[in-house]
Coordinates of C-alpha atoms and ligand atoms in Angstrom, one line a residue:
M1431 CA 44.7 29.0 -4.6
K1432 CA 47.3 27.9 -7.1
N1433 CA 46.5 24.2 -7.3
P1434 CA 43.2 23.9 -9.1
I1435 CA 42.9 20.2 -8.3
L1436 CA 43.3 20.8 -4.6
F1437 CA 40.8 23.7 -4.9
L1438 CA 38.2 21.4 -6.5
A1439 CA 38.8 18.7 -4.0
L1440 CA 38.3 21.2 -1.1
L1441 CA 35.2 22.6 -2.8
C1442 CA 33.7 19.1 -3.0
V1443 CA 34.4 18.4 0.6
F1444 CA 32.9 21.8 1.6
C1445 CA 29.7 21.1 -0.5
G1446 CA 29.5 17.7 1.0
F1447 CA 29.3 19.3 4.4
L1448 CA 26.8 21.9 3.3
S1449 CA 24.4 19.4 1.7
A1450 CA 23.6 16.8 4.4
A1451 CA 22.4 14.4 1.7
E1452 CA 22.2 10.8 2.9
K1453 CA 21.4 8.0 0.5
P1454 CA 20.6 4.8 2.3
N1455 CA 18.9 2.0 0.4
V1456 CA 15.2 2.3 1.0
I1457 CA 12.8 -0.7 1.2
V1458 CA 9.1 0.2 1.5
I1459 CA 7.1 -2.8 2.5
M1460 CA 3.4 -2.2 1.9
A1461 CA 1.0 -4.8 3.4
D1462 CA -2.5 -5.1 1.9
D1463 CA -5.6 -4.7 4.1
L1464 CA -3.5 -4.9 7.3
G1465 CA -5.3 -3.3 10.3
Y1466 CA -3.9 -1.3 13.2
G1467 CA -4.4 -4.2 15.6
D1468 CA -3.2 -7.0 13.3
L1469 CA 0.4 -7.3 14.6
S1470 CA 1.6 -8.5 17.9
C1471 CA 3.7 -5.3 18.3
Y1472 CA 0.4 -3.4 17.9
G1473 CA -1.4 -5.5 20.5
A1474 CA -2.6 -8.6 18.7
D1475 CA -2.3 -11.6 21.1
D1476 CA -3.9 -14.4 19.3
F1477 CA -0.9 -15.0 17.1
E1478 CA 2.7 -13.8 16.8
T1479 CA 4.4 -11.6 14.2
P1480 CA 8.0 -12.0 15.5
N1481 CA 9.8 -10.5 12.5
I1482 CA 7.8 -7.3 12.2
D1483 CA 8.0 -7.0 16.0
Q1484 CA 11.7 -7.2 15.7
L1485 CA 11.7 -4.5 13.0
A1486 CA 9.7 -2.3 15.4
A1487 CA 12.0 -3.2 18.3
E1488 CA 15.0 -2.1 16.3
G1489 CA 13.4 1.1 15.0
T1490 CA 10.4 3.4 15.5
R1491 CA 6.8 2.2 15.8
F1492 CA 4.2 4.9 15.0
T1493 CA 0.8 5.2 16.8
S1494 CA -0.5 7.8 14.3
G1495 CA 0.9 6.3 11.1
Y1496 CA -1.6 6.4 8.2
C1497 CA -2.2 5.5 4.6
S1498 CA -4.0 8.2 2.7
A1499 CA -7.0 6.2 1.6
S1500 CA -9.0 3.2 2.9
T1501 CA -8.8 1.3 -0.4
C1502 CA -5.8 0.2 -2.4
T1503 CA -5.6 2.1 -5.7
P1504 CA -5.9 5.6 -4.2
T1505 CA -3.4 4.9 -1.4
R1506 CA -0.9 3.5 -3.9
Y1507 CA -1.5 6.4 -6.3
S1508 CA -0.8 8.9 -3.5
F1509 CA 2.2 7.0 -2.2
L1510 CA 3.8 7.1 -5.7
T1511 CA 2.8 10.6 -6.7
G1512 CA 2.8 12.4 -3.3
T1513 CA -0.6 13.9 -4.3
Y1514 CA -4.0 13.2 -2.8
A1515 CA -5.9 10.8 -5.1
F1516 CA -9.1 12.7 -4.7
R1517 CA -7.5 15.4 -6.9
K1518 CA -7.6 13.1 -9.9
E1519 CA -10.5 11.2 -11.5
G1520 CA -10.0 7.6 -12.3
T1521 CA -8.0 6.8 -9.1
G1522 CA -10.7 4.6 -7.5
I1523 CA -10.2 0.8 -7.2
A1524 CA -8.8 -0.2 -10.6
P1525 CA -10.7 -2.8 -12.7
P1526 CA -8.8 -5.7 -14.4
N1527 CA -8.5 -4.0 -17.8
G1528 CA -7.9 -0.4 -16.4
P1529 CA -5.2 1.8 -18.0
L1530 CA -2.3 3.2 -16.0
T1531 CA -3.8 5.7 -13.4
I1532 CA -0.6 7.7 -13.2
D1533 CA 0.2 10.0 -16.1
P1534 CA 3.7 9.1 -17.4
D1535 CA 4.7 12.8 -17.3
T1536 CA 3.9 13.1 -13.6
F1537 CA 7.0 13.4 -11.4
T1538 CA 6.8 10.4 -9.1
L1539 CA 8.5 9.0 -6.0
P1540 CA 10.6 6.6 -8.2
D1541 CA 11.5 9.5 -10.5
L1542 CA 12.7 11.4 -7.4
M1543 CA 14.8 8.4 -6.3
K1544 CA 16.3 8.1 -9.8
K1545 CA 17.1 11.8 -9.7
A1546 CA 18.8 11.1 -6.4
G1547 CA 21.0 8.4 -8.0
Y1548 CA 19.0 5.4 -7.0
R1549 CA 18.1 2.2 -8.9
T1550 CA 14.4 1.5 -8.4
A1551 CA 12.2 -1.6 -8.5
V1552 CA 8.6 -2.6 -7.6
V1553 CA 7.8 -6.2 -6.8
G1554 CA 4.3 -7.5 -5.8
K1555 CA 0.8 -6.2 -6.3
W1556 CA 0.4 -3.2 -8.7
H1557 CA -3.3 -2.4 -9.0
L1558 CA -2.6 1.0 -10.7
G1559 CA -3.6 -0.1 -14.2
L1560 CA -1.4 -0.7 -17.2
G1561 CA -1.5 0.7 -20.8
E1562 CA -2.7 3.8 -22.5
K1563 CA -5.7 5.8 -21.4
G1564 CA -8.8 4.6 -23.4
Q1565 CA -7.0 1.4 -24.3
G1566 CA -5.8 -0.4 -21.2
P1567 CA -3.4 -3.3 -21.1
D1568 CA -2.3 -5.1 -24.3
W1569 CA -1.9 -8.5 -22.5
N1570 CA -0.2 -10.2 -25.4
G1571 CA 2.0 -7.3 -26.4
E1572 CA 3.9 -4.6 -24.6
L1573 CA 2.3 -3.6 -21.3
K1574 CA 3.0 0.1 -21.6
P1575 CA 2.9 2.6 -20.1
G1576 CA 3.4 0.9 -16.7
P1577 CA 5.8 1.1 -13.8
R1578 CA 8.8 1.4 -16.2
E1579 CA 7.3 4.6 -17.6
I1580 CA 6.9 6.2 -14.2
G1581 CA 10.4 5.7 -12.8
F1582 CA 10.9 2.1 -12.0
D1583 CA 13.9 0.4 -13.5
Y1584 CA 12.4 -3.1 -12.9
N1585 CA 9.1 -4.5 -12.1
F1586 CA 7.8 -8.0 -11.2
L1587 CA 4.1 -7.8 -10.6
L1588 CA 0.7 -9.1 -10.1
P1589 CA -1.1 -6.7 -12.5
T1590 CA -4.2 -5.9 -10.5
T1591 CA -5.2 -7.5 -7.3
N1592 CA -5.6 -11.3 -7.0
D1593 CA -9.3 -11.5 -6.8
R1594 CA -9.4 -9.8 -10.2
V1595 CA -8.3 -11.5 -13.4
P1596 CA -5.7 -12.5 -14.7
Q1597 CA -3.4 -14.6 -12.5
V1598 CA -0.1 -14.0 -14.3
Y1599 CA 3.2 -12.2 -13.5
V1600 CA 4.2 -9.1 -15.4
E1601 CA 8.0 -8.7 -15.6
N1602 CA 8.9 -5.4 -17.1
H1603 CA 6.7 -5.0 -20.2
R1604 CA 5.6 -8.5 -20.7
V1605 CA 3.5 -11.3 -19.2
L1606 CA 6.0 -13.8 -18.0
N1607 CA 6.0 -17.2 -19.7
L1608 CA 3.2 -16.3 -22.1
D1609 CA 3.0 -18.8 -25.0
P1610 CA 2.0 -16.9 -28.2
K1611 CA 0.1 -19.9 -29.3
D1612 CA -2.2 -19.6 -26.3
P1613 CA -3.0 -15.8 -26.2
L1614 CA -4.4 -14.2 -23.1
W1615 CA -7.8 -12.7 -23.3
V1616 CA -9.2 -10.6 -20.4
G1617 CA -12.7 -9.1 -20.3
T1618 CA -15.8 -8.1 -18.4
K1619 CA -18.2 -10.4 -20.2
K1620 CA -18.4 -14.2 -20.1
P1621 CA -16.5 -15.2 -23.3
S1622 CA -18.7 -18.2 -24.2
E1623 CA -21.8 -20.0 -23.0
D1624 CA -19.7 -23.0 -21.7
H1625 CA -17.0 -20.9 -20.0
P1626 CA -16.9 -22.3 -16.4
T1627 CA -17.6 -19.7 -13.7
G1628 CA -18.1 -19.4 -10.0
I1629 CA -21.8 -19.6 -10.7
T1630 CA -22.0 -22.5 -13.1
H1631 CA -19.2 -24.6 -11.4
R1632 CA -19.7 -23.4 -7.8
D1633 CA -19.5 -27.0 -6.4
T1634 CA -15.9 -27.4 -7.8
L1635 CA -14.4 -24.4 -5.9
K1636 CA -11.8 -24.9 -3.2
M1637 CA -12.9 -21.6 -1.7
D1638 CA -16.4 -20.4 -2.2
W1639 CA -17.3 -16.7 -2.9
S1640 CA -19.7 -14.7 -0.8
H1641 CA -20.4 -11.6 -3.0
G1642 CA -19.1 -10.8 -6.5
H1643 CA -16.0 -12.8 -7.4
N1644 CA -18.0 -15.4 -9.4
G1645 CA -16.3 -15.0 -12.8
T1646 CA -13.6 -17.1 -14.3
I1647 CA -12.2 -19.9 -12.1
H1648 CA -8.5 -20.4 -11.7
N1649 CA -6.8 -22.6 -9.1
G1650 CA -10.2 -23.5 -7.7
I1651 CA -11.0 -19.9 -7.0
S1652 CA -13.5 -17.8 -9.0
R1653 CA -12.5 -14.1 -9.6
I1654 CA -13.8 -10.7 -10.6
G1655 CA -13.8 -10.7 -14.5
F1656 CA -13.2 -13.3 -17.1
Y1657 CA -10.1 -14.6 -18.9
T1658 CA -9.0 -17.3 -21.3
G1659 CA -5.7 -18.5 -22.5
G1660 CA -2.2 -17.8 -21.1
H1661 CA -2.2 -21.1 -19.3
A1662 CA 1.6 -21.5 -19.2
A1663 CA 1.8 -18.1 -17.6
R1664 CA -0.6 -18.7 -14.8
F1665 CA 0.6 -18.9 -11.2
R1666 CA -0.7 -20.6 -8.1
D1667 CA -2.1 -18.2 -5.4
E1668 CA -0.2 -20.2 -2.8
D1669 CA 3.2 -19.3 -4.3
L1670 CA 2.8 -15.5 -4.5
A1671 CA 4.6 -14.6 -1.3
D1672 CA 7.5 -16.9 -2.0
K1673 CA 7.9 -15.4 -5.5
W1674 CA 7.9 -11.8 -4.2
V1675 CA 10.6 -12.7 -1.7
E1676 CA 12.7 -14.6 -4.3
K1677 CA 12.5 -11.8 -6.9
S1678 CA 13.2 -9.0 -4.4
I1679 CA 16.2 -10.7 -3.0
E1680 CA 17.5 -11.6 -6.5
W1681 CA 17.2 -7.9 -7.5
M1682 CA 18.8 -6.6 -4.3
E1683 CA 21.7 -9.0 -4.8
Q1684 CA 22.1 -7.8 -8.4
Q1685 CA 22.4 -4.2 -7.1
Q1686 CA 25.3 -5.2 -4.9
Q1687 CA 27.4 -5.4 -8.1
N1688 CA 27.5 -1.7 -8.0
P1689 CA 27.0 -0.9 -4.3
K1690 CA 27.9 2.8 -4.8
E1691 CA 24.4 3.3 -6.3
P1692 CA 21.8 2.9 -3.6
F1693 CA 18.5 1.1 -4.3
F1694 CA 14.8 1.8 -3.7
L1695 CA 12.6 -1.3 -3.5
F1696 CA 8.8 -1.1 -3.3
F1697 CA 7.8 -4.5 -1.9
A1698 CA 4.0 -4.6 -2.4
S1699 CA 2.8 -7.7 -0.6
H1700 CA -0.5 -9.2 -1.6
D1701 CA -1.1 -10.4 2.0
L1702 CA -3.7 -10.3 3.4
H1703 CA -6.0 -9.3 0.5
V1704 CA -8.6 -11.8 -0.7
P1705 CA -8.5 -14.5 -1.9
R1706 CA -6.5 -15.3 1.2
M1707 CA -4.7 -18.4 0.1
P1708 CA -1.4 -18.6 1.9
H1709 CA 1.2 -21.2 1.1
E1710 CA 0.4 -24.7 2.4
R1711 CA 3.1 -24.3 5.1
F1712 CA 1.2 -21.3 6.6
Q1713 CA -2.3 -22.8 6.3
G1714 CA -3.4 -23.5 9.8
A1715 CA -0.5 -21.4 11.4
T1716 CA -3.1 -19.7 13.5
R1717 CA -6.5 -20.5 15.0
L1718 CA -8.1 -17.6 13.1
G1719 CA -8.2 -19.0 9.6
Y1720 CA -6.5 -17.9 6.4
R1721 CA -6.8 -14.2 7.2
A1722 CA -4.4 -14.4 10.2
D1723 CA -2.4 -17.2 8.5
S1724 CA -1.7 -14.7 5.7
I1725 CA -0.5 -12.2 8.3
V1726 CA 2.0 -14.9 9.5
Q1727 CA 3.1 -15.3 5.9
L1728 CA 3.6 -11.6 5.5
D1729 CA 5.7 -11.6 8.7
W1730 CA 7.8 -14.4 7.2
C1731 CA 8.4 -12.3 4.1
V1732 CA 9.5 -9.4 6.2
G1733 CA 11.9 -11.7 8.1
E1734 CA 13.4 -13.0 4.8
L1735 CA 14.0 -9.4 3.6
M1736 CA 15.6 -8.5 6.9
K1737 CA 17.8 -11.6 6.7
A1738 CA 18.8 -10.8 3.1
V1739 CA 19.8 -7.3 4.1
D1740 CA 21.9 -8.7 7.0
R1741 CA 23.5 -11.3 4.7
L1742 CA 24.4 -8.6 2.1
G1743 CA 26.0 -6.5 4.9
I1744 CA 23.8 -3.5 4.2
A1745 CA 21.6 -3.3 7.3
E1746 CA 23.3 -0.2 8.6
N1747 CA 22.8 1.4 5.2
T1748 CA 19.1 0.5 4.6
L1749 CA 16.0 2.3 5.7
F1750 CA 13.0 0.0 6.1
V1751 CA 9.5 1.6 6.0
F1752 CA 6.7 -0.9 6.8
C1753 CA 3.1 0.3 6.2
S1754 CA -0.3 -0.9 4.9
D1755 CA -2.5 0.3 2.0
N1756 CA -5.8 0.4 4.0
G1757 CA -7.4 -0.9 7.1
P1758 CA -8.8 -4.4 7.7
V1759 CA -11.8 -6.2 6.3
M1760 CA -13.3 -9.5 7.2
D1761 CA -15.6 -10.8 4.4
D1762 CA -14.3 -9.1 1.3
G1763 CA -15.9 -11.5 -1.2
Y1764 CA -14.9 -15.0 -0.2
Q1765 CA -16.1 -17.5 2.4
D1766 CA -12.8 -17.8 4.3
F1767 CA -14.5 -17.5 7.7
A1768 CA -12.4 -14.5 8.8
L1769 CA -15.3 -13.2 10.8
E1770 CA -16.5 -16.5 12.2
K1771 CA -13.0 -17.3 13.5
L1772 CA -12.1 -13.8 14.7
G1773 CA -12.7 -14.5 18.4
D1774 CA -11.5 -11.5 20.5
H1775 CA -9.0 -10.3 17.9
R1776 CA -9.5 -6.6 17.1
A1777 CA -8.1 -6.1 13.6
A1778 CA -8.5 -2.3 13.7
G1779 CA -7.2 -2.2 17.3
P1780 CA -9.2 0.4 19.3
Y1781 CA -10.5 2.2 16.1
T1782 CA -13.8 2.1 14.4
G1783 CA -14.2 1.3 10.7
G1784 CA -11.8 -0.5 8.4
K1785 CA -11.3 -0.8 4.7
Y1786 CA -13.7 1.5 2.8
S1787 CA -14.2 3.8 5.8
V1788 CA -13.0 7.3 6.7
Y1789 CA -13.1 6.5 10.3
E1790 CA -9.7 6.0 11.8
G1791 CA -9.8 2.2 11.3
G1792 CA -9.8 2.8 7.6
T1793 CA -6.4 4.5 7.4
R1794 CA -4.7 4.4 10.7
T1795 CA -2.5 1.4 10.2
P1796 CA 0.8 -0.1 11.4
F1797 CA 3.7 2.1 10.4
I1798 CA 7.3 1.2 11.3
T1799 CA 10.7 2.5 10.3
R1800 CA 14.1 0.9 10.9
W1801 CA 17.6 2.1 10.0
K1802 CA 20.2 0.4 12.1
G1803 CA 22.7 2.8 13.6
R1804 CA 20.5 5.8 12.8
I1805 CA 17.1 5.2 14.4
E1806 CA 17.1 4.8 18.1
P1807 CA 15.9 1.2 18.7
G1808 CA 12.5 0.7 20.4
T1809 CA 11.2 4.2 20.0
V1810 CA 7.4 4.8 19.8
S1811 CA 6.2 7.9 18.1
D1812 CA 2.8 9.6 18.3
E1813 CA 3.6 12.0 15.5
I1814 CA 1.3 12.0 12.5
V1815 CA 3.0 10.4 9.4
C1816 CA 1.5 9.1 6.2
T1817 CA 2.4 7.0 3.2
I1818 CA 1.9 10.2 1.1
D1819 CA 4.8 11.8 2.9
I1820 CA 7.4 9.3 1.9
A1821 CA 8.3 11.2 -1.3
G1822 CA 8.7 14.6 0.4
S1823 CA 10.7 13.0 3.2
L1824 CA 13.0 11.1 1.0
A1825 CA 13.5 14.3 -1.1
S1826 CA 14.7 16.0 2.1
L1827 CA 16.9 13.0 3.2
T1828 CA 18.6 12.7 -0.1
D1829 CA 18.7 16.5 -0.6
T1830 CA 17.0 16.3 -3.9
A1831 CA 14.6 19.0 -5.0
L1832 CA 11.0 18.3 -5.7
P1833 CA 9.7 20.2 -8.7
E1834 CA 7.2 22.9 -7.8
D1835 CA 4.3 21.2 -9.5
A1836 CA 4.9 17.7 -8.1
C1837 CA 4.1 15.8 -5.0
L1838 CA 1.5 18.4 -4.1
D1839 CA 0.5 17.0 -0.7
S1840 CA 3.7 15.3 0.4
F1841 CA 5.3 16.8 3.5
D1842 CA 8.9 16.4 4.8
V1843 CA 8.4 14.4 8.0
M1844 CA 11.9 12.8 7.8
G1845 CA 12.8 13.8 11.3
A1846 CA 9.7 12.0 12.7
L1847 CA 10.3 9.0 10.4
L1848 CA 13.8 8.8 11.9
G1849 CA 12.2 8.7 15.3
K1850 CA 13.8 11.9 16.5
A1851 CA 12.2 13.0 19.8
E1852 CA 12.2 16.7 18.9
A1853 CA 11.0 16.2 15.3
E1854 CA 7.4 16.9 14.3
G1855 CA 5.1 15.0 11.9
R1856 CA 2.1 16.5 10.2
E1857 CA -0.4 18.8 11.9
S1858 CA -3.2 17.6 9.8
L1859 CA -4.1 14.9 7.3
V1860 CA -7.0 14.3 4.9
Q1861 CA -8.2 10.7 4.7
Q1862 CA -10.4 9.5 1.8
D1863 CA -12.1 6.2 1.0
N1864 CA -12.1 5.6 -2.7
G1865 CA -11.7 7.6 -5.9
S1866 CA -12.3 11.3 -6.5
K1867 CA -15.9 11.5 -5.4
G1868 CA -15.9 9.8 -2.1
N1869 CA -15.9 10.7 1.6
Y1870 CA -13.4 12.5 3.7
G1871 CA -11.8 12.3 7.1
Y1872 CA -9.8 15.3 8.3
R1873 CA -7.6 15.0 11.3
S1874 CA -6.1 18.2 12.7
G1875 CA -4.3 17.7 16.0
D1876 CA -6.7 15.6 18.1
W1877 CA -9.8 16.7 16.3
K1878 CA -11.3 14.6 13.6
L1879 CA -13.9 15.8 11.1
V1880 CA -15.8 13.2 9.1
R1881 CA -17.5 14.5 5.9
Q1882 CA -19.6 11.9 4.2
D1883 CA -20.5 13.2 0.7
S1884 CA -21.7 9.9 -0.5
K1885 CA -25.5 9.5 0.3
Q1886 CA -25.3 6.0 1.5
A1887 CA -21.9 6.0 3.1
R1888 CA -20.3 2.8 4.0
N1889 CA -20.3 3.1 7.8
M1890 CA -18.5 -0.1 8.1
V1891 CA -17.6 -1.8 11.4
V1892 CA -15.0 -4.6 10.7
E1893 CA -16.4 -6.9 13.4
K1894 CA -19.7 -7.0 11.5
P1895 CA -20.3 -7.9 7.9
L1896 CA -20.3 -5.1 5.4
E1897 CA -23.2 -2.8 6.0
N1898 CA -24.5 0.5 4.7
T1899 CA -25.8 2.9 7.3
K1900 CA -27.0 6.4 6.8
V1901 CA -24.8 8.9 8.7
P1902 CA -25.0 12.7 9.0
R1903 CA -22.9 14.6 6.4
F1904 CA -20.6 16.1 9.1
Q1905 CA -19.4 14.6 12.4
L1906 CA -16.8 15.8 14.8
F1907 CA -14.8 13.7 17.2
D1908 CA -12.2 14.4 19.9
L1909 CA -9.7 11.6 19.4
S1910 CA -7.9 12.4 22.7
K1911 CA -11.0 11.4 24.6
D1912 CA -12.8 9.3 22.0
P1913 CA -10.3 7.4 19.7
A1914 CA -13.1 5.1 18.7
E1915 CA -15.1 8.0 17.2
K1916 CA -18.3 6.9 19.0
N1917 CA -19.3 10.3 20.4
N1918 CA -20.1 13.0 17.8
V1919 CA -19.5 16.3 19.5
I1920 CA -20.3 18.6 16.6
E1921 CA -23.2 20.3 18.5
E1922 CA -20.9 21.0 21.5
H1923 CA -18.0 22.5 19.3
P1924 CA -19.6 24.2 16.4
E1925 CA -16.7 26.7 16.0
V1926 CA -14.1 23.8 15.8
A1927 CA -16.3 22.1 13.2
E1928 CA -16.8 25.2 11.1
Q1929 CA -13.1 25.9 11.1
M1930 CA -12.2 22.4 10.1
K1931 CA -14.9 22.3 7.4
A1932 CA -13.4 25.4 5.9
Q1933 CA -9.8 24.1 6.2
L1934 CA -10.8 20.8 4.5
E1935 CA -12.6 22.7 1.7
E1936 CA -9.6 24.9 1.2
I1937 CA -7.3 21.9 0.9
I1938 CA -9.6 20.3 -1.6
A1939 CA -10.3 23.5 -3.6
S1940 CA -6.7 24.9 -3.6
G1941 CA -5.4 21.9 -5.5
R1942 CA -2.4 21.4 -3.2
S1943 CA -1.5 21.4 0.5
R1944 CA 2.3 21.5 0.2
G1945 CA 3.5 25.1 0.5
Ligands
NG6_1438 C1 -14.1 -4.2 -4.1 C2 -14.3 -5.7 -4.1 C3 -13.4 -6.3 -3.0 C4 -11.9 -5.9 -3.3 C5 -11.9 -4.4 -3.4 C6 -10.5 -3.9 -3.7 C7 -16.6 -6.6 -4.6 C8 -18.0 -6.7 -4.1 N1 -15.7 -6.0 -3.7 O1 -14.9 -3.7 -5.2 O2 -13.5 -7.7 -3.0 O3 -11.5 -6.4 -4.5 O4 -12.8 -3.9 -4.4 O5 -9.6 -4.0 -2.7 O6 -16.3 -6.9 -5.7 S1 -8.3 -3.2 -2.7 O7 -7.7 -3.4 -1.4 O8 -7.5 -3.6 -3.8 O9 -8.7 -1.8 -2.8
CA1439 CA1 -5.8 -3.0 0.0

């Protein structure tokens, strides 16, 4: 060809055809402690979640959608790294002064999105630690390493989880509105004899604690841990949801100045984690108390994000993924009467267990995708998909290579996430409870192996208060006949159990499950 420019142009068109890269904006909305049965589109009938129901009606609703762990930090770790959290020590529930749990040289989901040409942000609850290993967060200085060091261009966060101190926003590397004359101190020991706590000033609390959570009092609620100072920076619990929505929309609007670059937004809601303290306009929205009122607040947030995407004219160019970080819990440390007001509501739907458990209720959670014009509206999928697969799936969608040594357990289930009838999800999935030395669930097809390594495993049933029950180390369930995992059939199917025990051990020992 004589004309080199024409040649180059044709080459570009040809390459464009070859690589089917698609780069929609991606918004991952992760709820906190939301159970399988906690939305009206998943069978709840004591209250309504119209916006999330609409998201499902316009996209795909999964019946075997999972998070990878039944507590917050390990699910978030795995979501962002594409690697099972049990492979790394220090990935259990993060304490207030914990360092960043993700090594800055790890190739993460936000790194992947940046490599694919995206701008990236996280807004909401972090709970993955901040600061150097062995040091933790420098609250009055630069909070590094943190989200910015693992691939996010912008962060606006609650640093841990709101039942832990401190109640301040972290914007990029700094505590927002921190007055240097009133430095923030955060610790595990009571700072002085006269420091008011949930024990010494219990009668002043607007919501009483039930276990733990009796340290420093802020906004009438006592917390895990202690802090002093930083008064100008402190927020009201009631305003969190509004703030997440405001900051997310502000950031999405800013991105429209250069709409050619797509964006990736991780909207990490704090609803419905304790302390459940929804905004006054949602208090009393349901008959079930603040737990369900917080679900209605979460639903409002989703609606606001959907409206913003419509208003910005990007709905046909935006993939929504809605998920949860672990299953439900009733009394998680505060007397908010979630259990007393529960009535017939089944927060885990038909499943046993919830938060802290490797039974299905711990990790099988609502999972919805929507991409207008691309996902067939109203589809319901039984394929197994998990929050850990979002990295591998987005790598495939955007045609961006994952490094060989990254995202070791993240599978490409993009076809299933797009609700395609012929596409397959995972064949198997490892579920874990907390940290690197906990218990395991292993689902393969319709079989489920439960391996409880911890001697006093938390065999928790959400409808009852937290209880510790001794269970056999191995149990086997046939989910096709027994989704509630009530009938241990390990004696009847020893060959299935032996095979699954070996497969699980192989996944743990080999250090990776992605080929
Ligand atoms: C537990 C807390 C619980 C909650 C959980 C973390 C006690 C007795 N329990 O240790 O209240 O904070 O950690 O929840 O302190 S998560 O969803 O962020 O993982
Ligand atoms: Ca959680």
